[in-house]
Amino acid sequence: MSTQEHIVEGRRVTFPVRIRDAAASAAVYPVRADRVRPLVTGTGLDVAAAAGRTLAVLAFVRYRVNDLGVYDEVGLAVPVRRRGRLGAHVLHLPVTATFTMAAGRALWGLPKWLATAELSVEPSLTTCRLDAASGRVLDAALRTSSPRLPFTLPARVTTLAPRGDVVLRSVARGTARGVRLGHSAGLRIGDGHPMAADLRALDLPRRPLVTVGIEHLAFEMAPAVALPR
């Protein structure tokens, strides 16, 4: 079998994995670096910070046309460094379908877990009710401005995911169209789940630094590269 092909739950996944159309939004919060460090303890990663501050990103994605199927996803990530290289470390990545959960874990080391979500990603408003088996994780509402940017932007995300004695480095490259920006978000955190506990531990401010809405997101995911810790 080619190194660009993998079998996940009896299905063949061929790289690059293509996400042809998704809608997404995110809220970016400034937080204290000492609030983040306990959440990455034992990963071999360092929090990327300046003057004792860093960022926490809460993202919401509806995958509409995707090699891994149609599903919704919520992500909580923080910026980290590994030997001078920057990347995003995903703390939690709940999804609403089992196959993408298995593929994300197996191929990129992403901490996907199965959840239920009532997610709506509209041009200027995103709402989400996220639940786990243990109960409510969060309720969120993100708002962006009405005018959208009149051009397509390049998009690139590098994730760093520890697995055993290596760190999996994965790169996604694509484009974002119909981008809107804002500064308004409401977030109510639930109880009884590790993601809710981590959100509380971050001590997020009431107002995000910025909110971003993307009407059409497309990207390709390359195979993960294993780097020694």
Coordinates of C-alpha atoms in Angstrom, one line a residue:
M1 CA 0.0 0.0 0.0
S2 CA 1.2 3.5 -0.8
T3 CA 2.5 5.6 2.2
Q4 CA -0.1 8.1 1.0
E5 CA -3.0 5.7 1.8
H6 CA -4.2 4.5 5.1
I7 CA -7.1 2.2 6.2
V8 CA -9.3 3.6 8.9
E9 CA -12.2 1.5 10.1
G10 CA -12.1 -0.5 6.9
R11 CA -12.2 2.6 4.7
R12 CA -9.3 3.8 2.6
V13 CA -8.1 7.4 3.2
T14 CA -5.9 8.9 0.5
F15 CA -3.6 12.0 1.1
P16 CA -4.0 14.8 0.8
V17 CA -7.3 14.7 2.5
R18 CA -9.5 17.4 0.9
I19 CA -12.1 19.5 2.6
R20 CA -13.8 21.1 -0.4
D21 CA -16.3 23.3 1.4
A22 CA -16.9 24.2 5.1
A23 CA -18.2 27.1 7.1
A24 CA -16.3 28.2 10.1
S25 CA -16.0 30.7 12.8
A26 CA -13.7 31.3 15.8
A27 CA -13.2 33.5 18.8
V28 CA -9.6 34.4 19.8
Y29 CA -9.1 35.3 23.5
P30 CA -6.1 36.8 25.2
V31 CA -5.2 34.8 28.3
R32 CA -2.4 34.5 30.8
A33 CA 0.3 32.1 29.8
D34 CA 0.5 30.6 33.3
R35 CA -3.1 29.6 32.9
V36 CA -2.2 27.6 29.7
R37 CA 1.0 25.9 30.9
P38 CA -0.7 23.3 33.2
L39 CA -2.8 22.2 30.2
V40 CA 0.2 21.3 28.1
T41 CA 2.3 19.7 30.9
G42 CA 3.9 16.5 29.8
T43 CA 3.5 17.2 26.1
G44 CA 7.0 18.4 25.5
L45 CA 5.7 21.6 24.1
D46 CA 6.2 25.1 25.3
V47 CA 3.5 27.8 25.4
A48 CA 4.2 30.5 22.9
A49 CA 3.8 33.7 24.9
A50 CA 4.9 37.4 25.1
A51 CA 5.0 39.4 28.2
G52 CA 3.2 36.6 30.1
R53 CA 0.3 36.6 27.7
T54 CA -0.8 34.1 25.0
L55 CA -4.0 33.2 23.1
A56 CA -6.8 30.7 23.3
V57 CA -8.8 29.9 20.1
L58 CA -12.3 28.5 20.3
A59 CA -13.4 27.4 16.8
F60 CA -16.6 26.0 15.2
V61 CA -16.7 24.2 11.8
R62 CA -19.5 22.7 9.7
Y63 CA -17.9 20.3 7.1
R64 CA -20.3 20.2 4.1
V65 CA -18.1 18.6 1.4
N66 CA -15.3 16.6 2.9
D67 CA -13.3 13.4 2.2
L68 CA -14.1 12.3 5.8
G69 CA -17.8 12.9 5.6
V70 CA -20.3 15.5 6.7
Y71 CA -20.0 16.5 10.4
D72 CA -19.7 19.4 12.9
E73 CA -16.6 20.1 15.0
V74 CA -15.7 22.4 17.9
G75 CA -12.0 23.0 18.7
L76 CA -10.1 24.5 21.6
A77 CA -6.4 25.3 20.8
V78 CA -3.4 27.3 22.0
P79 CA -0.2 28.4 20.3
V80 CA 2.9 26.4 21.2
R81 CA 6.6 26.1 20.4
R82 CA 8.7 23.1 19.7
R83 CA 12.4 23.7 19.3
G84 CA 11.7 27.2 18.0
R85 CA 8.9 26.2 15.6
L86 CA 5.4 27.5 16.1
G87 CA 2.2 25.5 15.9
A88 CA -1.2 25.0 17.4
H89 CA -1.8 22.5 20.1
V90 CA -5.4 21.3 20.1
L91 CA -6.6 20.6 23.6
H92 CA -10.1 19.4 22.7
L93 CA -11.7 18.5 19.4
P94 CA -15.3 17.2 19.8
V95 CA -16.9 16.0 16.6
T96 CA -20.4 14.7 15.7
A97 CA -19.4 11.6 13.6
T98 CA -17.5 8.5 14.5
F99 CA -15.4 8.0 11.4
T100 CA -13.8 11.4 11.5
M101 CA -13.1 10.8 15.2
A102 CA -11.2 7.6 14.3
A103 CA -9.4 9.2 11.4
G104 CA -8.3 12.3 13.3
R105 CA -6.9 10.3 16.1
A106 CA -5.1 7.7 13.9
L107 CA -3.7 9.9 11.2
W108 CA -2.9 13.2 12.9
G109 CA -3.0 12.5 16.6
L110 CA -5.8 14.9 17.1
P111 CA -7.8 14.6 20.4
K112 CA -11.2 14.1 18.8
W113 CA -14.1 12.8 20.9
L114 CA -17.7 12.1 20.1
A115 CA -20.2 14.8 21.0
T116 CA -23.6 16.1 20.1
A117 CA -23.9 19.7 18.8
E118 CA -26.6 22.1 17.7
L119 CA -24.4 24.2 15.5
S120 CA -25.4 27.0 13.2
V121 CA -22.7 28.9 11.2
E122 CA -24.3 31.9 9.4
P123 CA -22.6 34.8 7.7
S124 CA -22.7 37.1 10.8
L125 CA -23.7 34.8 13.7
T126 CA -22.6 31.4 14.9
T127 CA -24.5 29.6 17.7
C128 CA -23.5 26.3 19.3
R129 CA -24.9 24.1 22.0
L130 CA -22.3 21.4 22.7
D131 CA -23.1 18.3 24.9
A132 CA -21.1 15.3 26.0
A133 CA -22.4 12.1 27.6
S134 CA -21.7 13.7 30.9
G135 CA -23.8 16.8 30.2
R136 CA -23.5 20.3 28.8
V137 CA -20.0 21.4 27.7
L138 CA -20.8 24.9 26.4
D139 CA -23.3 27.3 24.8
A140 CA -21.7 29.9 22.5
A141 CA -22.8 32.8 20.3
L142 CA -20.2 34.5 18.1
R143 CA -21.0 37.7 16.1
T144 CA -19.1 39.3 13.2
S145 CA -19.6 42.5 11.3
S146 CA -22.0 42.7 8.3
P147 CA -19.5 43.7 5.5
R148 CA -17.3 40.8 4.3
L149 CA -13.8 41.1 3.0
P150 CA -14.0 41.3 -0.8
F151 CA -11.1 38.9 -1.5
T152 CA -10.0 35.3 -0.8
L153 CA -7.4 34.8 1.9
P154 CA -4.8 32.0 2.1
A155 CA -5.2 29.8 5.1
R156 CA -2.6 27.6 6.8
V157 CA -2.6 25.8 10.1
T158 CA 0.1 23.7 11.6
T159 CA -0.8 21.4 14.5
L160 CA 1.6 19.7 17.0
A161 CA 0.3 16.6 18.7
P162 CA 2.3 14.5 21.1
R163 CA 2.1 10.7 20.7
G164 CA 4.3 8.5 22.7
D165 CA 8.0 9.5 22.2
V166 CA 7.2 11.7 19.1
V167 CA 5.3 14.8 18.2
L168 CA 3.1 14.6 15.1
R169 CA 3.4 17.8 13.0
S170 CA 0.5 18.2 10.5
V171 CA -0.1 21.0 8.0
A172 CA -3.3 22.1 6.4
R173 CA -3.3 24.6 3.6
G174 CA -6.2 26.2 1.8
T175 CA -8.3 29.3 1.2
A176 CA -10.9 31.3 3.1
R177 CA -13.7 33.2 1.2
G178 CA -16.4 35.4 2.6
V179 CA -14.4 36.5 5.7
R180 CA -16.0 38.7 8.4
L181 CA -14.4 40.1 11.5
G182 CA -15.9 41.2 14.8
H183 CA -15.4 41.4 18.6
S184 CA -18.5 40.0 20.2
A185 CA -19.0 36.6 21.7
G186 CA -21.1 35.1 24.5
L187 CA -19.9 31.9 26.2
R188 CA -21.6 29.9 28.9
I189 CA -19.4 27.0 30.2
G190 CA -21.0 23.8 31.4
D191 CA -19.8 21.4 34.1
G192 CA -18.7 17.8 34.4
H193 CA -16.5 17.5 31.4
P194 CA -12.7 18.0 30.9
M195 CA -13.2 20.5 28.1
A196 CA -15.5 22.6 30.3
A197 CA -12.9 22.3 33.1
D198 CA -10.1 23.5 30.8
L199 CA -12.2 26.4 29.5
R200 CA -12.7 27.5 33.1
A201 CA -9.0 27.1 33.9
L202 CA -8.1 29.4 31.1
D203 CA -10.1 32.2 32.8
L204 CA -11.2 33.7 29.4
P205 CA -12.1 37.3 29.4
R206 CA -15.7 38.3 28.6
R207 CA -14.8 39.9 25.4
P208 CA -12.6 38.2 22.7
L209 CA -9.7 39.9 21.0
V210 CA -11.4 39.2 17.7
T211 CA -14.1 37.0 16.1
V212 CA -13.8 35.6 12.6
G213 CA -16.5 34.1 10.4
I214 CA -15.7 32.3 7.1
E215 CA -18.5 31.5 4.7
H216 CA -16.5 29.1 2.5
L217 CA -13.3 27.4 3.8
A218 CA -11.4 24.8 1.7
F219 CA -8.2 23.1 2.5
E220 CA -6.0 20.0 2.1
M221 CA -4.5 18.0 5.0
A222 CA -1.1 16.4 4.4
P223 CA 0.1 13.3 6.3
A224 CA 1.5 13.9 9.7
V225 CA 5.3 13.9 10.1
A226 CA 6.7 12.3 13.3
L227 CA 9.3 14.4 15.0
P228 CA 11.4 13.2 18.0
R229 CA 10.5 14.9 21.2

